[in-house]
């Protein structure tokens, strides 16, 4: 057992039969999950499709935790009030069990990728507060209940805190209709539905001290009220043009003082500058995004990041990448449709990049 009371790779998981399959992989490259076995779990987000491809084989070698990239979000899994689509999430859960990989749940409550019906009465008017609370409760009990005991950690609420320094909560239908109580209720219901799962508040841009302070205030208040919240998720969608060592240090240091478990939940390091809105491709985007300079910058920043993750590994329990390799990442479609990005540790041929070697200290 670890400091977090969960079993990392090397003990229980190593005994599972599927590890034999991973171990027969002939590639002599060190495995990320073995290199970091004493520090934290190494995760990746997956889809029901990509786990069946070569990326799935790479996953078995290097990763011991997975997150569903999309199929457990509210809209895909609960497209109509009385209809759930379980097939995708079930197949990922079965893959995790079969291969002795930990499974993170993502996400129970998020205003994006949530279905329109959730906020409407049958006559098309805005749903009442009471009705929305009932729907939220039903949703959480159905989804967290179905995967009870299979999920080690749930992102219960995603992105509720505003980027705007002048407001605390983002104006979303959940917030506008229920008020901030939707957050507390979501945690309480998730805990009732699956008492063994660790429950996380997950967000991005936490290196911004103003946003971070709001998150710390919120989780501290929740804890004071006795709400079952166990961790903070740092998405970590960063860019080589923006991530700074001192900002990351301050972020990990401040969050570590909350006493909550930290998960890096959606790690990638774009080779393009971050942009808040989607836009069409222009000439500047036409050239391939990867250059020797960007490769070098990415390597140094990944090295810096993992040095800090190691330093704070008494607090960090899992580091999850958002996607497996540069063969496909959501950043190929965001913020510019069709512009290739190279944000991960494995390239399009699934070969470890210079960033990979830096991360493992070679
Ligand atoms: C947010 C969400 C993720 C994913 C990414 C982009 O970070 O939490 O589920 O949608 O955006 O793909």
XYZ file of C-alpha atoms in Angstrom, residues 113-334:
222
model
C -20.738 18.191 -23.399
C -23.902 18.018 -21.285
C -27.226 17.286 -23.022
C -29.753 20.069 -23.699
C -32.675 18.072 -22.263
C -31.059 18.255 -18.825
C -31.924 21.959 -18.568
C -35.398 21.898 -20.128
C -38.849 20.890 -18.921
C -40.897 18.770 -21.357
C -42.750 21.938 -22.503
C -39.442 23.583 -23.470
C -39.253 25.981 -20.528
C -36.180 26.172 -18.305
C -36.018 23.328 -15.811
C -36.854 24.167 -12.202
C -34.144 24.059 -9.551
C -35.760 21.094 -7.850
C -36.110 19.155 -11.067
C -32.517 19.812 -12.110
C -31.255 18.639 -8.715
C -33.308 15.458 -9.101
C -31.896 14.871 -12.592
C -28.369 15.480 -11.404
C -28.845 13.022 -8.564
C -30.308 10.391 -10.913
C -27.421 10.883 -13.323
C -24.750 10.559 -10.639
C -26.355 7.531 -9.006
C -26.775 5.782 -12.369
C -23.271 6.428 -13.696
C -21.180 6.227 -10.508
C -23.421 3.364 -9.362
C -22.886 1.321 -12.518
C -19.082 1.471 -12.187
C -19.065 1.206 -8.400
C -15.877 -0.429 -7.179
C -14.248 -0.226 -10.639
C -13.284 3.447 -10.557
C -10.525 4.497 -8.171
C -11.107 8.233 -8.623
C -13.901 10.334 -10.125
C -13.688 13.847 -11.513
C -16.965 14.778 -9.854
C -17.153 18.406 -10.943
C -15.196 19.787 -13.886
C -14.407 23.460 -14.505
C -16.862 25.229 -12.190
C -14.504 28.084 -11.258
C -14.380 31.133 -13.505
C -11.356 32.420 -15.434
C -12.731 35.899 -14.892
C -10.974 37.481 -11.883
C -14.198 39.364 -11.064
C -16.373 36.303 -10.509
C -15.952 33.112 -8.521
C -18.086 30.576 -10.368
C -18.480 30.251 -14.134
C -21.980 31.169 -15.261
C -23.335 27.832 -16.442
C -26.840 26.346 -16.444
C -25.958 24.307 -13.332
C -24.794 27.413 -11.496
C -27.531 29.700 -12.792
C -30.362 27.295 -11.942
C -29.092 25.625 -8.763
C -26.459 28.010 -7.426
C -23.117 26.880 -6.019
C -24.892 24.101 -4.054
C -24.729 21.896 -7.175
C -21.052 21.301 -6.400
C -21.584 20.166 -2.821
C -24.558 17.985 -3.761
C -22.626 16.333 -6.598
C -19.852 15.292 -4.199
C -22.304 14.015 -1.591
C -24.221 11.935 -4.154
C -21.074 10.586 -5.791
C -19.864 9.409 -2.396
C -23.178 7.720 -1.650
C -23.181 6.046 -5.051
C -19.605 4.745 -4.800
C -18.137 5.148 -1.304
C -14.761 3.656 -2.251
C -13.972 6.118 -5.064
C -11.749 9.129 -4.393
C -13.574 12.282 -5.406
C -11.892 15.149 -7.268
C -12.588 18.712 -8.280
C -10.908 19.118 -11.697
C -9.930 22.328 -13.497
C -7.424 24.030 -15.848
C -5.247 27.154 -15.676
C -4.402 26.456 -12.048
C -0.979 28.030 -12.512
C -2.873 31.346 -12.484
C -2.680 32.454 -8.825
C -6.056 34.228 -8.888
C -7.950 31.221 -10.227
C -5.993 28.882 -7.954
C -6.913 30.877 -4.860
C -10.603 30.595 -5.742
C -10.252 26.826 -6.084
C -8.425 26.550 -2.773
C -11.109 28.626 -1.078
C -13.852 26.445 -2.540
C -12.299 23.083 -1.599
C -11.419 24.371 1.877
C -15.031 25.457 2.433
C -16.319 22.117 1.166
C -14.003 20.242 3.510
C -15.067 22.416 6.467
C -18.672 21.505 5.741
C -17.796 17.814 5.798
C -18.357 17.337 2.059
C -16.580 14.186 0.804
C -13.912 15.700 -1.444
C -10.540 13.967 -1.568
C -8.549 15.603 -4.294
C -7.819 18.368 -6.757
C -7.272 17.573 -10.423
C -4.865 19.760 -12.364
C -5.679 19.285 -16.017
C -2.296 20.543 -17.169
C -3.165 21.457 -20.759
C -0.041 23.571 -21.131
C 1.945 25.080 -24.018
C 5.697 25.319 -24.547
C 5.121 29.034 -25.084
C 3.570 29.625 -21.679
C 4.492 27.130 -18.977
C 6.928 28.606 -16.440
C 8.830 26.746 -13.750
C 8.099 29.211 -10.934
C 4.372 29.278 -11.740
C 4.186 25.469 -11.615
C 6.194 25.382 -8.397
C 3.852 27.888 -6.721
C 0.837 25.959 -7.959
C 1.989 22.579 -6.602
C 3.185 24.153 -3.377
C -0.121 25.950 -2.712
C -2.250 22.931 -3.565
C -0.072 20.582 -1.502
C -0.937 22.677 1.574
C -4.640 21.870 1.231
C -3.894 18.340 2.400
C -5.890 16.981 -0.554
C -4.545 14.378 -2.967
C -3.354 15.865 -6.254
C -3.824 14.267 -9.667
C -2.436 15.690 -12.879
C -5.441 14.711 -14.977
C -5.094 15.858 -18.600
C -1.448 16.469 -19.322
C -0.222 17.656 -22.700
C 2.266 20.294 -23.808
C 1.232 21.940 -27.061
C 3.900 23.207 -29.436
C 1.533 26.074 -30.354
C 0.597 29.079 -28.223
C -2.678 28.606 -26.341
C -5.758 30.319 -27.779
C -9.121 30.661 -26.052
C -11.372 30.447 -29.157
C -11.613 28.115 -32.131
C -10.450 29.649 -35.424
C -9.766 28.615 -38.995
C -6.321 27.611 -40.206
C -4.151 30.342 -41.758
C -0.766 30.446 -43.574
C 1.181 30.626 -40.322
C -0.310 27.274 -39.322
C 0.491 25.640 -42.641
C 4.045 24.536 -41.832
C 4.507 21.458 -39.665
C 4.324 22.507 -36.039
C 7.368 20.593 -34.877
C 10.834 22.138 -35.305
C 14.146 21.247 -33.600
C 13.706 24.377 -31.435
C 10.229 23.382 -30.333
C 11.397 19.824 -29.676
C 14.150 21.206 -27.446
C 11.791 23.549 -25.597
C 9.288 20.732 -25.090
C 11.985 18.396 -23.790
C 13.234 20.949 -21.251
C 9.731 21.776 -20.027
C 8.668 18.129 -19.728
C 11.902 17.527 -17.806
C 11.159 20.458 -15.490
C 7.571 19.288 -14.957
C 8.478 15.748 -13.979
C 11.218 16.980 -11.678
C 8.517 18.917 -9.836
C 6.058 16.030 -9.945
C 8.741 13.879 -8.308
C 9.432 16.582 -5.724
C 5.719 16.718 -4.826
C 5.121 13.001 -5.177
C 4.026 12.747 -1.542
C 0.966 14.644 -2.722
C 0.649 13.555 -6.358
C -0.930 10.146 -6.772
C -1.392 9.988 -10.561
C -0.137 11.767 -13.674
C -2.473 11.249 -16.630
C -1.694 12.325 -20.198
C -4.556 13.491 -22.398
C -4.217 10.931 -25.220
C -1.479 8.357 -25.738
C 0.714 9.598 -28.569
C 1.065 12.341 -31.191
C -0.604 9.961 -33.689
C -3.835 11.520 -32.530
C -4.542 14.193 -29.981
C -7.542 16.465 -29.421
C -5.134 19.357 -30.135
C -5.135 18.321 -33.825
C -8.643 19.762 -33.870
C -8.428 22.479 -31.245
